[in-house]
Coordinates of C-alpha atoms and ligand atoms in Angstrom, one line a residue:
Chain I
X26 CA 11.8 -0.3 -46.4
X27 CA 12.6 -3.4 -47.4
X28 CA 14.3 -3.9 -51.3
X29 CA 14.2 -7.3 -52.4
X30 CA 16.1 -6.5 -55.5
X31 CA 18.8 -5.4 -54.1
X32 CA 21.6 -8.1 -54.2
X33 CA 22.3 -10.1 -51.0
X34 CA 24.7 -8.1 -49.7
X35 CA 25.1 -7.6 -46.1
X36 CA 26.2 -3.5 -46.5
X37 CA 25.8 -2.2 -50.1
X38 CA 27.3 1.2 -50.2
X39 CA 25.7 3.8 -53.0
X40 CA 27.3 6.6 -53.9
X41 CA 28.5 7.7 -50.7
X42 CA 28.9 11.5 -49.9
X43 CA 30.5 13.2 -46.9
X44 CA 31.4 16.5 -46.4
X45 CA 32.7 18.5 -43.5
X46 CA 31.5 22.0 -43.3
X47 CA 32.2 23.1 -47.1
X48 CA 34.8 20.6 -47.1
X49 CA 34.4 17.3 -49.5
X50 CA 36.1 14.1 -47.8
X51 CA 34.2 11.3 -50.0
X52 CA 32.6 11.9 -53.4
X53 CA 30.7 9.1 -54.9
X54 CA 32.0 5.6 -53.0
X55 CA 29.9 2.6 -53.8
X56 CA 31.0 -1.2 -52.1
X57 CA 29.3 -4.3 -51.6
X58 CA 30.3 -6.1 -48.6
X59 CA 29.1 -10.1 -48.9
X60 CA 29.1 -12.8 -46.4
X61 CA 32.7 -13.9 -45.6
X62 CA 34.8 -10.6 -47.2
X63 CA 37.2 -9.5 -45.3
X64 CA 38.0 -6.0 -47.2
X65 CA 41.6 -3.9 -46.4
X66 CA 41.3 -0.4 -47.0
X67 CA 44.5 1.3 -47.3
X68 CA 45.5 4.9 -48.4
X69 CA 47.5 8.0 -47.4
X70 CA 46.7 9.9 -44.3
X71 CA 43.3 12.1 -44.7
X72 CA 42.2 10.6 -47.6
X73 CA 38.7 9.5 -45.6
X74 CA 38.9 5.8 -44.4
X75 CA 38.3 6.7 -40.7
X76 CA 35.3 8.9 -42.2
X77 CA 34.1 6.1 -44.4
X78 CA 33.8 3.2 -42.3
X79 CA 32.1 5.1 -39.9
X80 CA 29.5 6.3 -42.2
X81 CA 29.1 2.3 -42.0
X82 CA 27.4 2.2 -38.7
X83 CA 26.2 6.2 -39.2
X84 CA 28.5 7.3 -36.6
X85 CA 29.1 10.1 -39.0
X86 CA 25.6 11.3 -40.9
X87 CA 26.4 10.7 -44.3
X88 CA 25.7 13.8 -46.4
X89 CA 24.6 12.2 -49.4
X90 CA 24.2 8.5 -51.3
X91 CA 23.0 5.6 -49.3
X92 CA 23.5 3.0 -47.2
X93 CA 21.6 -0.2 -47.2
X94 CA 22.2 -2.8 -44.1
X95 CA 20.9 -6.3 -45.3
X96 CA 18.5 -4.4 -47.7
X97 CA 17.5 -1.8 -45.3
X98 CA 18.5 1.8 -45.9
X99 CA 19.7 3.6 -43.1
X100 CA 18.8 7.0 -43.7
X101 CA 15.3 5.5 -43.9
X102 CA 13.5 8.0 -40.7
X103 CA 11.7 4.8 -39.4
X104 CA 14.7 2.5 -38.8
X105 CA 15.8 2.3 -35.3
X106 CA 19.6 3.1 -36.1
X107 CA 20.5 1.3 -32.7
X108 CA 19.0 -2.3 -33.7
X109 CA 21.5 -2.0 -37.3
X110 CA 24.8 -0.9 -34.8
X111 CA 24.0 -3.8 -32.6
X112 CA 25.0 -6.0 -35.7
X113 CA 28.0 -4.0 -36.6
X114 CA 30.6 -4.6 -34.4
X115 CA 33.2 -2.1 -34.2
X116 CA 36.8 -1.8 -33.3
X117 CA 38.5 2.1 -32.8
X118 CA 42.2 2.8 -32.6
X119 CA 42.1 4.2 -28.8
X120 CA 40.1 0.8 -27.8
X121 CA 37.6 2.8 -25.9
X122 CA 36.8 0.7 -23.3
X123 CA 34.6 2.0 -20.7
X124 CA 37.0 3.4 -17.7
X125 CA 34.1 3.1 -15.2
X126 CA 33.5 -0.7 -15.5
X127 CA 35.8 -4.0 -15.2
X128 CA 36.7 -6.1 -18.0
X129 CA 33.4 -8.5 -17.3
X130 CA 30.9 -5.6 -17.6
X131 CA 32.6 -3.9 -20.7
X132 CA 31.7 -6.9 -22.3
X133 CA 28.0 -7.5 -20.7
X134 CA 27.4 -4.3 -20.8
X135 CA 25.7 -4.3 -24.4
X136 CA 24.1 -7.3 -24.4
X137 CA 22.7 -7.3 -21.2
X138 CA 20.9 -3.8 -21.7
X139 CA 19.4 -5.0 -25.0
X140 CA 18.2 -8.0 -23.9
X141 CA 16.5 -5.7 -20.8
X142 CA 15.1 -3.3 -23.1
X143 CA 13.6 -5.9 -25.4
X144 CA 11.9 -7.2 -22.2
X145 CA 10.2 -4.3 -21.3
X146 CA 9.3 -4.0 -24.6
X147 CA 7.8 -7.2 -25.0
X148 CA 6.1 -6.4 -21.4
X149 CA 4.5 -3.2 -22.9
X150 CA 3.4 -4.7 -25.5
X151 CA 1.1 -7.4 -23.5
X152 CA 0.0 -4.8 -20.8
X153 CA -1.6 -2.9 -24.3
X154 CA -3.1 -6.3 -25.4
X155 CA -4.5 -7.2 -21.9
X156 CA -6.2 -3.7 -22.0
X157 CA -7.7 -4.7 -25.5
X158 CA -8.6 -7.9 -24.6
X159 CA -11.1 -6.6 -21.9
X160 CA -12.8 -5.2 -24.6
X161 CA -13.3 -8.1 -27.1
X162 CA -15.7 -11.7 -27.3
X163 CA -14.1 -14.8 -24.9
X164 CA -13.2 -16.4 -27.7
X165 CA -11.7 -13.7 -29.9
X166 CA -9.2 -12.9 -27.3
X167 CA -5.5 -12.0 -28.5
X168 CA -2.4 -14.6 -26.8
X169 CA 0.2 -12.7 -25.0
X170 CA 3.6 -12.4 -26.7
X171 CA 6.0 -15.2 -24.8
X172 CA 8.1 -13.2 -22.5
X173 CA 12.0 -15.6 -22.7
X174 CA 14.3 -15.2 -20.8
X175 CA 14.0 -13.7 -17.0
X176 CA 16.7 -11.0 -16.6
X177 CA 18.7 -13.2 -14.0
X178 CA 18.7 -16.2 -17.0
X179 CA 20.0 -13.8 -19.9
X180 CA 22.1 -11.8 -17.5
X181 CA 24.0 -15.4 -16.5
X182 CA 23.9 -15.9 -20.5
X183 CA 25.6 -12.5 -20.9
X184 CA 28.6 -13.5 -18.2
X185 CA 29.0 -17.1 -19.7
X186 CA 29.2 -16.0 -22.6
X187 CA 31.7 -13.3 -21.8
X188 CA 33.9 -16.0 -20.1
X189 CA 33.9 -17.9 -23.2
X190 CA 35.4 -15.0 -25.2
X191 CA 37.6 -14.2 -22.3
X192 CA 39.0 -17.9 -22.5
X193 CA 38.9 -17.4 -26.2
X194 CA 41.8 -14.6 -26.3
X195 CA 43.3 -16.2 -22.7
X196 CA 42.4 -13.3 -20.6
X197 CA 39.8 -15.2 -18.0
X198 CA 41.5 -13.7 -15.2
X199 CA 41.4 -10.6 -15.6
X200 CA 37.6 -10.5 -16.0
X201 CA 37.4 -8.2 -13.0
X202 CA 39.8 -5.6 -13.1
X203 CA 39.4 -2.3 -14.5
X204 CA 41.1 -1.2 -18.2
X205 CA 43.6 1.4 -16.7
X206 CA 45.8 -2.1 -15.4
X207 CA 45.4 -3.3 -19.1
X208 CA 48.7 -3.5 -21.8
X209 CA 46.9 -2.1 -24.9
X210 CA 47.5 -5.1 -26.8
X211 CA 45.2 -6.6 -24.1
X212 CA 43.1 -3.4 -24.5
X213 CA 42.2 -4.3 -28.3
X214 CA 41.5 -8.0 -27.7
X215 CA 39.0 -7.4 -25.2
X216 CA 37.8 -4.7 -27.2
X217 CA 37.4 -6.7 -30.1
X218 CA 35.7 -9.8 -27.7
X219 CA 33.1 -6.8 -26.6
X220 CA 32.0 -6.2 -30.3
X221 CA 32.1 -9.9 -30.6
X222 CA 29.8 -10.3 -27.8
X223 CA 26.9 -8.9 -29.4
X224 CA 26.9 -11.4 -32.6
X225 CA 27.4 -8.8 -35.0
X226 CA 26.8 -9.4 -38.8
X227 CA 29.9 -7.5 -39.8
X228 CA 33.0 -6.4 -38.2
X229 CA 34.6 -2.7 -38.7
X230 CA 38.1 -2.4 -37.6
X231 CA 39.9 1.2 -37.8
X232 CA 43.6 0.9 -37.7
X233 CA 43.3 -1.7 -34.9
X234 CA 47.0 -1.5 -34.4
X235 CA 47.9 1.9 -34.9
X236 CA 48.4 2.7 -30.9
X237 CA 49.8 -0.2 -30.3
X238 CA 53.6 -0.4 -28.8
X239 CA 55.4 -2.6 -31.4
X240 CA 55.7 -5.9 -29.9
X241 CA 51.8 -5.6 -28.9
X242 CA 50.9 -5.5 -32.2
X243 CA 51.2 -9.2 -33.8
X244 CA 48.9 -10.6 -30.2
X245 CA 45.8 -8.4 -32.1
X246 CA 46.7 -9.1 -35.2
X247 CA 46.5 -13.0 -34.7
X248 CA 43.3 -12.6 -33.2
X249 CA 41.9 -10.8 -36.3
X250 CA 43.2 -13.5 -38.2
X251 CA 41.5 -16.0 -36.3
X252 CA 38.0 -14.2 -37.1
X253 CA 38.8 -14.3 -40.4
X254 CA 39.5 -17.8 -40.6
X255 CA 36.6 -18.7 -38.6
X256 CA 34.3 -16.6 -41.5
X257 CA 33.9 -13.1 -40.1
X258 CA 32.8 -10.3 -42.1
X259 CA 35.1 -7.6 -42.0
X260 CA 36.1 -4.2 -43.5
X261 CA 39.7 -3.2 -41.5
X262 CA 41.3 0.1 -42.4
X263 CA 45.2 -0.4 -42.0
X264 CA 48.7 0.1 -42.2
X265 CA 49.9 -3.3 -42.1
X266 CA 50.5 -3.9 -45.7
X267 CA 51.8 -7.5 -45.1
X268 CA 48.8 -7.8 -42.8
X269 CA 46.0 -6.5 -45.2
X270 CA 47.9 -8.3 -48.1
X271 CA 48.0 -12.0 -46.0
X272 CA 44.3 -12.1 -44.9
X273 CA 42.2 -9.6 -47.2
X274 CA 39.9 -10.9 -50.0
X275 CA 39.9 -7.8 -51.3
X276 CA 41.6 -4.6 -50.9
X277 CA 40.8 -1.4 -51.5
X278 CA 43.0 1.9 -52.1
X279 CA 41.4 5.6 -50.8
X280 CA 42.4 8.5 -52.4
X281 CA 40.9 11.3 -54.0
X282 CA 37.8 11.4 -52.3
X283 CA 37.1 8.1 -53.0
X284 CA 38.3 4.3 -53.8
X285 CA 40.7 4.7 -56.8
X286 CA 41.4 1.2 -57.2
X287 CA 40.1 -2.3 -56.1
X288 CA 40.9 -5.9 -56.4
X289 CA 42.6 -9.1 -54.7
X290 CA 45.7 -8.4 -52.5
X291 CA 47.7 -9.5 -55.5
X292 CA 46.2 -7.5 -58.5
X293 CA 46.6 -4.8 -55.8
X294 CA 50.4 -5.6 -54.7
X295 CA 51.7 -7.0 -57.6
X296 CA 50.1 -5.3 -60.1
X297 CA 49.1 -2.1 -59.4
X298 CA 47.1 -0.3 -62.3
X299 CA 46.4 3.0 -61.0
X300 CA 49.6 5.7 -60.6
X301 CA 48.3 7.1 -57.2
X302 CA 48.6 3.2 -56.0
X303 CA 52.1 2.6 -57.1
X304 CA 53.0 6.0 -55.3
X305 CA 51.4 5.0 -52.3
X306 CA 52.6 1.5 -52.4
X307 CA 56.0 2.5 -53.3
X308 CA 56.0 5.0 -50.1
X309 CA 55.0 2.8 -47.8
X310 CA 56.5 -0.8 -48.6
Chain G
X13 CA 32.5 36.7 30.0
X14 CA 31.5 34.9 33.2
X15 CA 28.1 36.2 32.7
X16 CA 27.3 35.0 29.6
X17 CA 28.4 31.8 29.7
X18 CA 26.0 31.6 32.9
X19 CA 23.4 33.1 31.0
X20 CA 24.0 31.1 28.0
X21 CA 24.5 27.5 30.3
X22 CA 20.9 28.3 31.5
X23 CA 19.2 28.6 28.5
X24 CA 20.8 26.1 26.4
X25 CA 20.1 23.3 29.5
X26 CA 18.1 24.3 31.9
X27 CA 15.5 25.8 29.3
X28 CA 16.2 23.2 27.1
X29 CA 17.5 25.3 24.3
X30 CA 19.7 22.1 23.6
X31 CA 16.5 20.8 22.0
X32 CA 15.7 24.0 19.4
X33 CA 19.8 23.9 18.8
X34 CA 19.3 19.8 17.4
X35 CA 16.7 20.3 16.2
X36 CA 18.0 23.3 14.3
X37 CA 21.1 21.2 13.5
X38 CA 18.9 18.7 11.9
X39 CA 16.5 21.2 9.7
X40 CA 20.1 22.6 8.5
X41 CA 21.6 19.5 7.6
X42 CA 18.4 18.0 6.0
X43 CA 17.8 21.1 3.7
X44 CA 21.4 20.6 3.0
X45 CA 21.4 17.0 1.7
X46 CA 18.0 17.1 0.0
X47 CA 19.2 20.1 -1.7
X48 CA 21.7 19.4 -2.7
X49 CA 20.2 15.3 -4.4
X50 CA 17.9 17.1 -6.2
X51 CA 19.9 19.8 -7.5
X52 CA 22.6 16.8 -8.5
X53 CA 19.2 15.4 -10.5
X54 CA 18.4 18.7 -12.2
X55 CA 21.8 19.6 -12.8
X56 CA 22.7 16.4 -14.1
X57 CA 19.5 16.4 -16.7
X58 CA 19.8 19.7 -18.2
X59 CA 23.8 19.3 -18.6
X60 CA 22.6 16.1 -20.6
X61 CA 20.1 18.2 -22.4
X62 CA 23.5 21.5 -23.3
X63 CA 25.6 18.6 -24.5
X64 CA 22.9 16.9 -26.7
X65 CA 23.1 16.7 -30.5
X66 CA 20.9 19.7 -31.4
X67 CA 19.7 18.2 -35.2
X68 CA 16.0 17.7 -33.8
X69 CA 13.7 20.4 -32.7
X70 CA 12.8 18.8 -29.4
X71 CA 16.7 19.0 -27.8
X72 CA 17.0 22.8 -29.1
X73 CA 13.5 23.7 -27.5
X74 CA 14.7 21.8 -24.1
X75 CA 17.8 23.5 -24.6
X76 CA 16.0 27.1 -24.6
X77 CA 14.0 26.5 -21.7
X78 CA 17.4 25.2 -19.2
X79 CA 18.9 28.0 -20.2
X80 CA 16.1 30.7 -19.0
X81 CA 15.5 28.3 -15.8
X82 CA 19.5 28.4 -15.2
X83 CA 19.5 32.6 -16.0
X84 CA 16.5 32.7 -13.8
X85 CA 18.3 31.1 -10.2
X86 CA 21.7 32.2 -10.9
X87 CA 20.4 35.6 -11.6
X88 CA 18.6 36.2 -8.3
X89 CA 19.5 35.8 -4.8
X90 CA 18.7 32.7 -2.8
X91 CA 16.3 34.8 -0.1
X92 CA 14.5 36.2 -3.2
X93 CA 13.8 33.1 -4.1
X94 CA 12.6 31.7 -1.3
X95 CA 10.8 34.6 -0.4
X96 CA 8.8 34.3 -4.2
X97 CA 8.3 30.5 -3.4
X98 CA 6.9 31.1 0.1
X99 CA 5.0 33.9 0.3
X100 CA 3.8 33.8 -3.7
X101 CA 4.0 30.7 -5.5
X102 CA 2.5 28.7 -2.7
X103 CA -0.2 30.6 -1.8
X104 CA -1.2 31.4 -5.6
X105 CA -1.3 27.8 -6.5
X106 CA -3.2 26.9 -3.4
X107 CA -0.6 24.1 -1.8
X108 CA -0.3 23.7 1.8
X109 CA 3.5 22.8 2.4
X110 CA 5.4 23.9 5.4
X111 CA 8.7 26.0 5.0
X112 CA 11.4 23.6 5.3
X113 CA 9.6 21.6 2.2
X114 CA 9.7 25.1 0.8
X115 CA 13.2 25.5 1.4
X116 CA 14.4 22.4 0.4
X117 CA 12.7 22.7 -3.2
X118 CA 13.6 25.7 -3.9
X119 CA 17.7 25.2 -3.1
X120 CA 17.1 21.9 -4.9
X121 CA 16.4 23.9 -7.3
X122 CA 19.3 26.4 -7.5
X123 CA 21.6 24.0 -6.8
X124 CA 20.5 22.4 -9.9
X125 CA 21.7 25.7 -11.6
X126 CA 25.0 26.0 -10.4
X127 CA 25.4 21.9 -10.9
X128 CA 24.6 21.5 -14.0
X129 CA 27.7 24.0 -15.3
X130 CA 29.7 21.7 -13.2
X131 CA 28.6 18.1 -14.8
X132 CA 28.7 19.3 -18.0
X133 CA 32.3 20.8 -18.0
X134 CA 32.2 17.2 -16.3
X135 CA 30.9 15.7 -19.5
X136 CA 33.1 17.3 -21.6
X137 CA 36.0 16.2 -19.6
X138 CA 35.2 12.8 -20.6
X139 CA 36.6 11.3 -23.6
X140 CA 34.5 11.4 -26.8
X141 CA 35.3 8.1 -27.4
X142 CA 33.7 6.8 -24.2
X143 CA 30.2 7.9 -26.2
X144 CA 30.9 6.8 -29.5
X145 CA 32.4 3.0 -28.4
X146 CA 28.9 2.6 -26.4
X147 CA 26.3 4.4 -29.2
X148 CA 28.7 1.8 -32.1
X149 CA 27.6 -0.8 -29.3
X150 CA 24.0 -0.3 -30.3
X151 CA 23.1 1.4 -27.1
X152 CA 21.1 4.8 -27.4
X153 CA 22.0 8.1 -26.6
X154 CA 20.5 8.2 -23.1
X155 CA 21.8 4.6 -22.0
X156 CA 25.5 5.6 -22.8
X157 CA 25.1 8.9 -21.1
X158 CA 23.6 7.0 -17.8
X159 CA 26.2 3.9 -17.5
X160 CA 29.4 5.1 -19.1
X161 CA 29.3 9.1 -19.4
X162 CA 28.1 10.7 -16.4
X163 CA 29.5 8.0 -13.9
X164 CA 32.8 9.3 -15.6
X165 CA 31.9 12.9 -15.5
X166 CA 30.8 12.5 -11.8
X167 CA 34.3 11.2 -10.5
X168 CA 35.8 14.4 -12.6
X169 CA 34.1 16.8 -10.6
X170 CA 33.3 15.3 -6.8
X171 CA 35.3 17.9 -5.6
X172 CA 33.8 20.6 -7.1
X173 CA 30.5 18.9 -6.2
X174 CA 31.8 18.7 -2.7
X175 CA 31.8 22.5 -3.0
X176 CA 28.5 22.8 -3.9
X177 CA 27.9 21.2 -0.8
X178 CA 29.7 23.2 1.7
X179 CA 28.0 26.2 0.2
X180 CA 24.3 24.7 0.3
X181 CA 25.4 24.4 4.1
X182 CA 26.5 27.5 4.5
X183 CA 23.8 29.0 2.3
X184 CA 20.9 27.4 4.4
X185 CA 21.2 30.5 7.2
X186 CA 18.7 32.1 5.4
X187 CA 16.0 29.8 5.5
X188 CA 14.7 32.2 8.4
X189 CA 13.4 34.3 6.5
X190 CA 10.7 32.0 5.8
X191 CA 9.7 30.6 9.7
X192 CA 12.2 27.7 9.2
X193 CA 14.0 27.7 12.7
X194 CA 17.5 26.0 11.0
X195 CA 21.1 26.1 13.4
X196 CA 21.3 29.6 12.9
X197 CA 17.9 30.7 14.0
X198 CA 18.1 27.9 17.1
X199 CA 21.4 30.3 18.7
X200 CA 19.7 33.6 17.5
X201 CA 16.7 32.6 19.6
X202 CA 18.6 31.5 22.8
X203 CA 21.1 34.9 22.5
X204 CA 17.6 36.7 22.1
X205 CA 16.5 35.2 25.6
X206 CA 18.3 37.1 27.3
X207 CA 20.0 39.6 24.4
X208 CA 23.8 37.9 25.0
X209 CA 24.7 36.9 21.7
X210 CA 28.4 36.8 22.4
X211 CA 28.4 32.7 22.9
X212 CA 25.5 31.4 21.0
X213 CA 27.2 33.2 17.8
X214 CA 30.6 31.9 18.8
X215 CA 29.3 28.7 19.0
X216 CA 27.1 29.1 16.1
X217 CA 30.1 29.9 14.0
X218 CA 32.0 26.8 15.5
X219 CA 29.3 24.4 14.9
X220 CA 29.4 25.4 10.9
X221 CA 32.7 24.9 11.1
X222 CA 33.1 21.9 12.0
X223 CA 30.2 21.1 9.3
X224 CA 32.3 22.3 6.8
X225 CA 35.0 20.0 7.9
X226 CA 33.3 16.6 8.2
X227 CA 32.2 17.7 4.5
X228 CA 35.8 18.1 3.3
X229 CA 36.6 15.0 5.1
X230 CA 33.6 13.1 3.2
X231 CA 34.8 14.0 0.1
X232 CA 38.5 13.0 0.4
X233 CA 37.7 9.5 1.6
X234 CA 35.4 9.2 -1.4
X235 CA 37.8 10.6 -3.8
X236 CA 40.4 7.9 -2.5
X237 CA 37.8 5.2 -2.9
X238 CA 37.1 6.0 -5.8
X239 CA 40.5 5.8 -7.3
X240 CA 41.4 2.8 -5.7
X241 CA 38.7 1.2 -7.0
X242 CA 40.4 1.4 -10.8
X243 CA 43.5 0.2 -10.1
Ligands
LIG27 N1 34.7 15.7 -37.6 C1 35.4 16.3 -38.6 N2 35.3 17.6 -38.8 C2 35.9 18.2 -39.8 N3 36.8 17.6 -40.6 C3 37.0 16.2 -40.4 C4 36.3 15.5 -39.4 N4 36.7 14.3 -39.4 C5 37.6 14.2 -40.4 N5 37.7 15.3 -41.1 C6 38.6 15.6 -42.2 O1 38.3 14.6 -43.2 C7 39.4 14.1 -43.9 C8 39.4 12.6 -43.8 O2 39.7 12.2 -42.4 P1 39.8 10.7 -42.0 O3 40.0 10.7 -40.6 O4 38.6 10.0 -42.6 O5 41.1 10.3 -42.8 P2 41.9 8.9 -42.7 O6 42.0 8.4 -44.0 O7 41.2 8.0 -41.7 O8 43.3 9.4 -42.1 P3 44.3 8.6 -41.1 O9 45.0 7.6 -41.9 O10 45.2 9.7 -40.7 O11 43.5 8.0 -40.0 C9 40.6 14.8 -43.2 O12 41.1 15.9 -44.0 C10 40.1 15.3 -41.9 O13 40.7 16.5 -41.5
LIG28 MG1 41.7 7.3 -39.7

């Protein structure tokens, strides 16, 4: 379902509810996230950040509201929920790279098993209009859909590209060794290059740096940085005040089952309207 | 003593018992192995199918019908079962298939039972995250399960699986009930000869042994393998 009066925003948030159980965690959000934010959220512990953004990508079901991806709404039954995460990248605060595989396939992973399931689909799809065709006039035959890439072409697309975002955060050689022999602060960059991989729309980061040893944590914060400058979308829940303060558009502050106060980094810092801000800024500044 | 080792030493060579015994061997370990892959194949789908989200109808009706299959061949003894599948399925449904077919279906089959508690504690042992980092990735359900989950899951629990193995093994001894001449039929039939069981159960008892060894042995090389192969 497509809205075309919706604005152009790439994630529009209505009235957002979640609750676990009886419990109410967010009442009522609404956001617009355009081309080129890059949104902070901040708050106290348990107020529902980690819950919100991952309503984004329906990681958690939402339990009310809706959610429209570049006009589409998610709860919609008939949108494949998988195509929509493929342009969300993602970011957690455990990095969650995949133990079983090597540096090189956490990244190709992704890409490489979309691009196969998108040939098969495309071959499925012909097999059904060959079997049609059999039935119809010579010249009223149907074309068969162009097939792309062979799998060894976009698999040797997938690694090259892989190296490139490897060379991009200076970790080429360690494209084949397993995330166990990995710092975390190396953890979260490749993490971040394996959301990257997939050309996502948007990028989600929650509390990128949170379980990160101290001096790890400025190597992941430059790279965000660098996103940011190069025009990534992003919504980052954080702790790093001076962070969210130096690279955020916009910030938001959670609390009360919802966002009790939005605006630039300085209406926000400086000038603080809200009392449940000012506490929460004077606590943790 | 003298006797039977005589008695035995003629059979087994001159007779060419040697022959039934390998070929027993080879019935044993075949039933074994085959079991034991498709019970890793069954186990491994209907643990896929307990740990599933159980919002649609479809995962809660599979999930009924593992449950019943899993209550049904942990619930009854092996021989039953073979017994049920020889001498009632088969012959009700009309299929021709010879015994050691039979046999290896059917402790496929329970095997599958017993392995599929074992993969999904397995499952479970893996980190939630694992999942949710590769469904965020765009990949579905079943894909994450098949490349990151399970090959996890499966390194979590070779020993137990190597278990499973050395009791399929073992288990196998009964497959005589159903005309399948296995390693432990191949002695009983050479000790029947001449009734002087005293060796060919000795070394009946050795040869599982040393079975059971080679397994354990199998098991710890892969284990080490495995771990080196994440450092
Ligand atoms: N799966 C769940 N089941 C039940 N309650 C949950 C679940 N996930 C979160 N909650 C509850 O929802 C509330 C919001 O949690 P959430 O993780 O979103 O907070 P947060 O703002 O991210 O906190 P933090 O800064 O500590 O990460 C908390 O009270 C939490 O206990
Ligand atoms: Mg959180």
């Amino acid at each position: 379902m497509k809205d075309e009066s919706l604005n152009d925003a790439i994630i529009s948030v209505k009235d957002l509810k979640k609750s676990f159980g009886g419990t109410e965690v967010l009442d009522g959000v609404d956001l617009d996230v355009y081309k080129g934010d890059v949104i902070a959220i901040i708050g106290p512990s348990g107020c529902g950040k980690s819950t919100f953004l991952r309503c984004l990508n329906c990681l958690e079901d939402p339990s009310g509201g809706s959610i429209f991806f570049e006009g589409e709404d998610l709860a919609d039954m008939k949108v494949d929920i998988n195509v929509h995460r493929q342009k969300i990248g993602m970011v957690f605060q455990q990095f969650n790279l995949f133990n079983n595989l090597t540096v090189l396939q956490n990244i190709m992973l992704a890409p490489v098993t979309v691009a196969k399931k998108n040939l098969r689909a495309t071959k499925r799809k012909n097999f059904f209009i060959k079997v049609s065709n059999i039935f119809k006039k010579k010249d009223n035959k149907k074309e068969l859909l162009p097939l792309g890439k062979t799998k060894a072409e976009f698999t040797e697309d997938a690694k090259n590209k892989a190296m490139e975002l490897l060379g991009k955060i200076g970790l080429t050689e360690k494209a084949d060794v397993y995330p166990s022999t990995l710092s975390g602060g190396q953890k979260q960059r490749i993490a971040i290059v394996r959301a990257l991989a997939m050309n996502p729309k948007v990028m989600l980061f929650d509390e990128p740096t949170s379980a990160l040893d101290p001096e790890m944590v400025g190597e992941v914060l430059d790279l965000i940085k660098k996103l940011a400058n190069e025009g990534m979308t992003m919504v980052i829940v954080t702790h790093e005040m001076g962070f969210a303060r130096e690279i955020a558009t916009r910030v938001l502050f959670m609390a009360d089952k919802g966002i009790a106060e939005q605006g630039t980094p300085e209406q926000i810092f400086e000038h603080p309207q809200n009392p449940r801000t000012i506490q929460f800024l004077n606590a943790v500044l | 003593m003298k006797t039977s080792w005589n008695l035995f030493k003629t059979q087994f060579i001159t007779y060419g018992g040697y022959k039934t015994v390998l070929n027993g061997l080879l019935t044993t370990v075949e039933i074994a192995v085959f079991g034991l892959i498709i019970g890793v194949i069954i186990g491994t789908l209907i643990a896929i199918v307990k740990v599933m989200p159980k919002y649609k109808k479809l995962p809660r009706v599979l999930d009924k019908i593992c449950t019943v299959y899993v209550a049904f061949f942990r619930g009854t003894p092996m021989v039953v079962q073979l017994l049920l599948g020889y001498f009632v399925l088969l012959p009700s449904l009309g299929i021709a298939a010879d015994g050691v077919t039979v046999a290896i279906t059917i402790f496929g089959l329970n095997s599958g039972a017993y392995v599929s508690e074992m993969m999904r504690s397995g499952i479970q042992s893996v980190d939630g995250g694992q999942l949710e980092a590769s469904r965020a990735l765009g990949l579905t359900y079943w894909t994450s399960m098949m490349k990151v989950v399970i090959p996890q899951s499966v390194k979590n629990i070779l020993p137990t699986l190597g278990n499973e193995f050395i009791s399929l093994v073992k288990e196998t001894s009964v497959v005589s009930f159903i005309a399948v001449v296995d390693i432990t039929k191949a002695f009983r039939s050479i000790g029947d000869a001449n009734y002087e069981y005293i060796i060919p159960y000795l070394m009946l008892a050795a040869v599982y042994l040393i079975l059971v060894l080679l397994i354990t042995w199998g098991i710890k090389v892969m284990e080490r393998r495995m771990k080196r192969n994440e450092r």
